[in-house]
mmCIF file of C-alpha atoms in Angstrom:
data_model
loop_
_atom_site.group_PDB
_atom_site.id
_atom_site.type_symbol
_atom_site.label_atom_id
_atom_site.label_comp_id
_atom_site.label_asym_id
_atom_site.label_seq_id
_atom_site.Cartn_x
_atom_site.Cartn_y
_atom_site.Cartn_z
ATOM 1 C CA LEU D 1 8.921 5.366 -25.238
ATOM 2 C CA GLY D 2 10.022 4.419 -28.708
ATOM 3 C CA PRO D 3 9.429 7.191 -31.268
ATOM 4 C CA ASP D 4 6.903 5.117 -33.240
ATOM 5 C CA VAL D 5 4.715 4.208 -30.244
ATOM 6 C CA LYS D 6 1.462 6.131 -30.453
ATOM 7 C CA ARG D 7 0.598 8.229 -27.428
ATOM 8 C CA ALA D 8 -1.771 11.044 -26.465
ATOM 9 C CA GLU D 9 -1.639 13.437 -23.524
ATOM 10 C CA VAL D 10 -4.688 13.429 -21.267
ATOM 11 C CA THR D 11 -5.602 15.941 -18.550
ATOM 12 C CA THR D 12 -7.713 14.624 -15.670
ATOM 13 C CA ARG D 13 -9.264 16.593 -12.817
ATOM 14 C CA ILE D 14 -9.583 14.445 -9.707
ATOM 15 C CA ALA D 15 -11.520 15.229 -6.529
ATOM 16 C CA ALA D 16 -10.931 12.944 -3.541
ATOM 17 C CA ALA D 17 -13.692 12.529 -0.973
ATOM 18 C CA GLY D 18 -13.038 13.866 2.489
ATOM 19 C CA THR D 19 -13.327 10.336 3.831
ATOM 20 C CA TYR D 20 -10.621 9.058 1.470
ATOM 21 C CA ALA D 21 -7.404 9.659 3.418
ATOM 22 C CA GLN D 22 -4.515 7.750 1.855
ATOM 23 C CA ASP D 23 -0.783 8.421 1.621
ATOM 24 C CA TRP D 24 -0.531 7.510 -2.079
ATOM 25 C CA LEU D 25 -2.052 9.906 -4.602
ATOM 26 C CA PRO D 26 -4.264 8.178 -7.213
ATOM 27 C CA MET D 27 -3.163 9.170 -10.730
ATOM 28 C CA PRO D 28 -3.611 7.800 -14.254
ATOM 29 C CA TYR D 29 -0.444 6.006 -15.385
ATOM 30 C CA PRO D 30 2.000 7.086 -16.627
ATOM 31 C CA PRO D 31 1.736 10.628 -15.243
ATOM 32 C CA SER D 32 3.789 13.409 -16.802
ATOM 33 C CA GLY D 33 2.801 16.207 -14.438
ATOM 34 C CA VAL D 34 0.573 17.004 -11.467
ATOM 35 C CA GLN D 35 -0.757 20.211 -9.913
ATOM 36 C CA ILE D 36 -1.619 19.770 -6.233
ATOM 37 C CA LYS D 37 -1.178 21.698 -3.007
ATOM 38 C CA GLY D 38 0.425 20.169 0.053
ATOM 39 C CA ASN D 39 3.529 18.206 0.969
ATOM 40 C CA TRP D 40 4.218 15.465 -1.569
ATOM 41 C CA ARG D 41 7.353 13.613 -2.619
ATOM 42 C CA TYR D 42 7.920 11.873 -5.920
ATOM 43 C CA GLU D 43 8.664 8.144 -5.972
ATOM 44 C CA PRO D 44 10.322 7.565 -9.369
ATOM 45 C CA VAL D 45 10.199 3.761 -9.636
ATOM 46 C CA GLY D 46 6.402 3.637 -9.630
ATOM 47 C CA MET D 47 5.975 7.230 -10.882
ATOM 48 C CA THR D 48 3.791 8.077 -7.881
ATOM 49 C CA LEU D 49 3.374 10.846 -5.310
ATOM 50 C CA VAL D 50 3.483 10.006 -1.599
ATOM 51 C CA GLY D 51 2.267 12.256 1.199
ATOM 52 C CA ASP D 52 5.024 13.678 3.376
ATOM 53 C CA HIS D 53 4.860 14.716 7.045
ATOM 54 C CA GLY D 54 1.293 13.430 7.485
ATOM 55 C CA GLN D 55 -0.025 14.676 4.134
ATOM 56 C CA ASN D 56 -2.862 12.587 2.694
ATOM 57 C CA THR D 57 -5.475 12.667 -0.061
ATOM 58 C CA SER D 58 -8.498 13.708 2.035
ATOM 59 C CA GLY D 59 -10.593 16.333 0.221
ATOM 60 C CA LYS D 60 -7.869 17.114 -2.306
ATOM 61 C CA THR D 61 -8.714 18.353 -5.811
ATOM 62 C CA TYR D 62 -5.889 18.219 -8.344
ATOM 63 C CA LEU D 63 -4.973 18.060 -12.023
ATOM 64 C CA VAL D 64 -2.927 15.274 -13.588
ATOM 65 C CA LYS D 65 -1.405 15.172 -17.047
ATOM 66 C CA SER D 66 -0.746 11.630 -18.208
ATOM 67 C CA LEU D 67 -0.025 9.661 -21.350
ATOM 68 C CA ASP D 68 -2.445 7.285 -23.033
ATOM 69 C CA VAL D 69 0.109 4.886 -24.534
ATOM 70 C CA GLN D 70 -1.246 2.840 -27.450
ATOM 71 C CA PRO D 71 1.307 0.295 -28.704
ATOM 72 C CA THR D 72 0.382 -2.127 -31.447
ATOM 73 C CA ALA D 73 0.584 -5.882 -30.985
ATOM 74 C CA GLN D 74 3.453 -5.916 -33.471
ATOM 75 C CA GLN D 75 5.431 -3.362 -31.486
ATOM 76 C CA LEU D 76 4.997 -5.427 -28.337
ATOM 77 C CA ALA D 77 5.869 -8.684 -30.097
ATOM 78 C CA SER D 78 9.023 -7.227 -31.637
ATOM 79 C CA ALA D 79 10.233 -5.386 -28.520
ATOM 80 C CA ALA D 80 13.961 -5.637 -27.885
ATOM 81 C CA LYS D 81 15.378 -7.344 -24.824
ATOM 82 C CA ALA D 82 14.828 -5.394 -21.616
ATOM 83 C CA PRO D 83 17.865 -3.676 -20.051
ATOM 84 C CA ASP D 84 19.892 -5.781 -17.611
ATOM 85 C CA THR D 85 18.905 -3.570 -14.674
ATOM 86 C CA ILE D 86 15.202 -4.208 -15.346
ATOM 87 C CA ARG D 87 15.649 -7.940 -15.933
ATOM 88 C CA ARG D 88 17.758 -8.467 -12.812
ATOM 89 C CA GLU D 89 15.223 -6.772 -10.554
ATOM 90 C CA TYR D 90 11.945 -7.868 -12.117
ATOM 91 C CA THR D 91 12.587 -11.494 -13.040
ATOM 92 C CA LYS D 92 13.604 -12.513 -9.515
ATOM 93 C CA VAL D 93 11.531 -15.213 -7.824
ATOM 94 C CA PRO D 94 12.088 -16.623 -4.327
ATOM 95 C CA ASP D 95 13.700 -20.029 -3.926
ATOM 96 C CA SER D 96 10.535 -21.095 -2.113
ATOM 97 C CA LEU D 97 8.330 -20.538 -5.186
ATOM 98 C CA PRO D 98 6.593 -23.870 -5.880
ATOM 99 C CA THR D 99 7.965 -25.640 -8.961
ATOM 100 C CA VAL D 100 4.420 -25.947 -10.334
ATOM 101 C CA VAL D 101 4.469 -22.218 -11.165
ATOM 102 C CA ALA D 102 7.308 -22.411 -13.688
ATOM 103 C CA LYS D 103 6.119 -25.794 -14.969
ATOM 104 C CA GLN D 104 2.623 -24.525 -15.731
ATOM 105 C CA ALA D 105 4.008 -21.308 -17.231
ATOM 106 C CA ARG D 106 6.069 -23.298 -19.725
ATOM 107 C CA GLU D 107 3.127 -25.516 -20.592
ATOM 108 C CA ILE D 108 0.715 -22.607 -21.097
ATOM 109 C CA THR D 109 3.139 -20.725 -23.357
ATOM 110 C CA LYS D 110 4.679 -23.652 -25.273
ATOM 111 C CA ASN D 111 3.291 -22.430 -28.615
ATOM 112 C CA ALA D 112 4.244 -18.770 -28.129
ATOM 113 C CA THR D 113 7.291 -17.334 -29.882
ATOM 114 C CA SER D 114 7.678 -13.887 -28.305
ATOM 115 C CA GLY D 115 7.425 -12.404 -24.836
ATOM 116 C CA TYR D 116 4.217 -10.662 -25.835
ATOM 117 C CA GLU D 117 2.627 -13.871 -27.136
ATOM 118 C CA LYS D 118 3.588 -15.577 -23.872
ATOM 119 C CA ALA D 119 2.008 -12.747 -21.883
ATOM 120 C CA VAL D 120 -1.244 -12.996 -23.851
ATOM 121 C CA ALA D 121 -1.276 -16.783 -23.405
ATOM 122 C CA LEU D 122 -0.918 -16.404 -19.636
ATOM 123 C CA GLN D 123 -3.618 -13.724 -19.533
ATOM 124 C CA ASP D 124 -6.043 -15.845 -21.551
ATOM 125 C CA TYR D 125 -5.360 -18.909 -19.412
ATOM 126 C CA PHE D 126 -6.417 -17.144 -16.229
ATOM 127 C CA ALA D 127 -9.208 -14.983 -17.658
ATOM 128 C CA VAL D 128 -10.797 -17.275 -20.262
ATOM 129 C CA THR D 129 -9.567 -20.787 -20.970
ATOM 130 C CA GLY D 130 -8.184 -22.171 -17.703
ATOM 131 C CA GLY D 131 -11.443 -22.715 -15.848
ATOM 132 C CA PHE D 132 -10.757 -20.157 -13.112
ATOM 133 C CA GLU D 133 -13.550 -18.544 -11.086
ATOM 134 C CA TYR D 134 -13.647 -15.063 -9.573
ATOM 135 C CA ASP D 135 -14.424 -15.430 -5.854
ATOM 136 C CA THR D 136 -13.868 -12.687 -3.263
ATOM 137 C CA GLN D 137 -14.576 -15.051 -0.355
ATOM 138 C CA VAL D 138 -11.429 -17.104 -0.896
ATOM 139 C CA GLU D 139 -8.719 -16.510 1.711
ATOM 140 C CA VAL D 140 -5.660 -14.736 0.347
ATOM 141 C CA GLY D 141 -3.320 -17.092 2.164
ATOM 142 C CA SER D 142 0.370 -16.585 2.812
ATOM 143 C CA GLY D 143 3.657 -18.363 2.281
ATOM 144 C CA PRO D 144 4.828 -20.411 -0.679
ATOM 145 C CA GLY D 145 1.826 -22.726 -0.605
ATOM 146 C CA ALA D 146 -0.720 -19.986 -1.319
ATOM 147 C CA ILE D 147 0.021 -19.658 -5.042
ATOM 148 C CA ALA D 148 0.138 -23.444 -5.530
ATOM 149 C CA ARG D 149 -3.238 -23.763 -3.812
ATOM 150 C CA PHE D 150 -4.706 -21.087 -6.077
ATOM 151 C CA LEU D 151 -3.441 -22.828 -9.212
ATOM 152 C CA ARG D 152 -4.936 -26.080 -7.973
ATOM 153 C CA ASP D 153 -8.339 -24.826 -6.769
ATOM 154 C CA LYS D 154 -8.741 -22.194 -9.521
ATOM 155 C CA GLN D 155 -10.709 -19.788 -7.324
ATOM 156 C CA GLY D 156 -9.647 -16.338 -6.218
ATOM 157 C CA PHE D 157 -9.801 -12.586 -6.760
ATOM 158 C CA CYS D 158 -7.533 -9.979 -8.288
ATOM 159 C CA VAL D 159 -4.676 -10.452 -5.823
ATOM 160 C CA HIS D 160 -4.426 -14.143 -6.682
ATOM 161 C CA PHE D 161 -4.649 -13.646 -10.441
ATOM 162 C CA SER D 162 -2.211 -10.741 -10.632
ATOM 163 C CA PHE D 163 0.469 -12.322 -8.459
ATOM 164 C CA ALA D 164 0.177 -15.701 -10.192
ATOM 165 C CA MET D 165 0.547 -14.180 -13.670
ATOM 166 C CA ALA D 166 3.434 -11.946 -12.580
ATOM 167 C CA ALA D 167 5.246 -14.891 -10.974
ATOM 168 C CA MET D 168 4.770 -17.031 -14.082
ATOM 169 C CA ALA D 169 5.999 -14.231 -16.346
ATOM 170 C CA ARG D 170 9.130 -13.839 -14.220
ATOM 171 C CA THR D 171 9.917 -17.560 -14.465
ATOM 172 C CA LEU D 172 9.775 -17.119 -18.259
ATOM 173 C CA GLY D 173 12.272 -14.258 -18.121
ATOM 174 C CA ILE D 174 9.691 -11.518 -18.738
ATOM 175 C CA PRO D 175 10.055 -8.585 -16.305
ATOM 176 C CA ALA D 176 6.841 -8.296 -14.296
ATOM 177 C CA ARG D 177 5.416 -6.447 -11.321
ATOM 178 C CA VAL D 178 2.029 -6.098 -9.608
ATOM 179 C CA ALA D 179 0.249 -2.736 -9.559
ATOM 180 C CA VAL D 180 -2.386 -1.813 -6.979
ATOM 181 C CA GLY D 181 -4.945 0.892 -7.655
ATOM 182 C CA PHE D 182 -8.412 1.279 -9.104
ATOM 183 C CA ALA D 183 -10.387 -0.029 -12.046
ATOM 184 C CA PRO D 184 -11.868 2.684 -14.326
ATOM 185 C CA GLY D 185 -15.029 3.332 -12.252
ATOM 186 C CA SER D 186 -18.583 4.199 -13.288
ATOM 187 C CA PRO D 187 -19.431 6.962 -15.824
ATOM 188 C CA GLN D 188 -22.015 9.488 -14.589
ATOM 189 C CA ALA D 189 -24.663 11.460 -16.503
ATOM 190 C CA ASP D 190 -22.717 14.726 -16.099
ATOM 191 C CA GLY D 191 -19.644 13.309 -17.850
ATOM 192 C CA THR D 192 -17.638 12.583 -14.707
ATOM 193 C CA VAL D 193 -16.533 9.165 -13.533
ATOM 194 C CA THR D 194 -17.089 7.971 -9.970
ATOM 195 C CA VAL D 195 -14.420 5.693 -8.511
ATOM 196 C CA SER D 196 -15.059 4.052 -5.146
ATOM 197 C CA LEU D 197 -13.451 1.426 -2.944
ATOM 198 C CA LYS D 198 -15.435 -1.266 -4.757
ATOM 199 C CA ASP D 199 -13.227 -0.419 -7.764
ATOM 200 C CA ALA D 200 -10.028 -1.201 -5.836
ATOM 201 C CA HIS D 201 -8.018 -3.607 -7.959
ATOM 202 C CA ALA D 202 -4.651 -5.254 -8.567
ATOM 203 C CA TRP D 203 -3.213 -6.229 -11.938
ATOM 204 C CA PRO D 204 0.114 -7.364 -13.424
ATOM 205 C CA GLU D 205 2.295 -5.108 -15.547
ATOM 206 C CA LEU D 206 4.917 -6.581 -17.864
ATOM 207 C CA TYR D 207 7.842 -4.625 -19.275
ATOM 208 C CA PHE D 208 8.452 -4.262 -23.002
ATOM 209 C CA GLU D 209 11.407 -2.185 -24.206
ATOM 210 C CA GLY D 210 10.242 0.917 -26.080
ATOM 211 C CA VAL D 211 6.751 0.678 -24.584
ATOM 212 C CA GLY D 212 7.393 0.431 -20.852
ATOM 213 C CA TRP D 213 5.248 -1.186 -18.180
ATOM 214 C CA THR D 214 2.146 -2.561 -19.885
ATOM 215 C CA ARG D 215 -1.103 -3.564 -18.160
ATOM 216 C CA PHE D 216 -2.560 -7.039 -18.529
ATOM 217 C CA GLU D 217 -5.834 -8.288 -17.093
ATOM 218 C CA PRO D 218 -5.938 -11.935 -15.994
ATOM 219 C CA THR D 219 -8.832 -11.520 -13.559
ATOM 220 C CA PRO D 220 -12.136 -12.923 -14.868
ATOM 221 C CA THR D 221 -15.032 -10.362 -14.922
ATOM 222 C CA ARG D 222 -12.528 -7.495 -15.233
#
């Protein structure tokens, strides 16, 4: 993080239900420390913990320290060019990606002057101005035609929106990836927050030098 980027450390106590048995440990991002018993290994690229030798989340209670990173719009707009290692890995798109993806990305962002302005334009197109509808009954689809079909029909759920925005960002030279996890959940009267499988979600994260991987939300209703 750049020295001028505002951040605060947050401590969260998490209790996983006995019926929730997953290999990946849910944590607020970005984590700076975790206290948990069991066999876990650290995966540095995504800053996550993964169960080892059959370890899973079932019934686990643990503490996570994480950072609440609060960049300003100006800091994002003036971010320096991402390192070559980040750009090489996270601006790749397959040769089979339909040409409509890059074409629409350029059209949507034609009035934007920075990577951040382009990211906001893409987000607003999917979430607000583009006429898209949130629909969980739409088939996910597979292969290169799936994203073109989504852009044409304008119906889908978080998987469609997050992958489409990430792919468009990459064609514009903005490093992007898709994160899978949970939306914030539902606050309870006792001050806790309940997170369930209905909060499962996917969203794009775009990289800005000095700020890091930054969440965007292109999915309508979210």
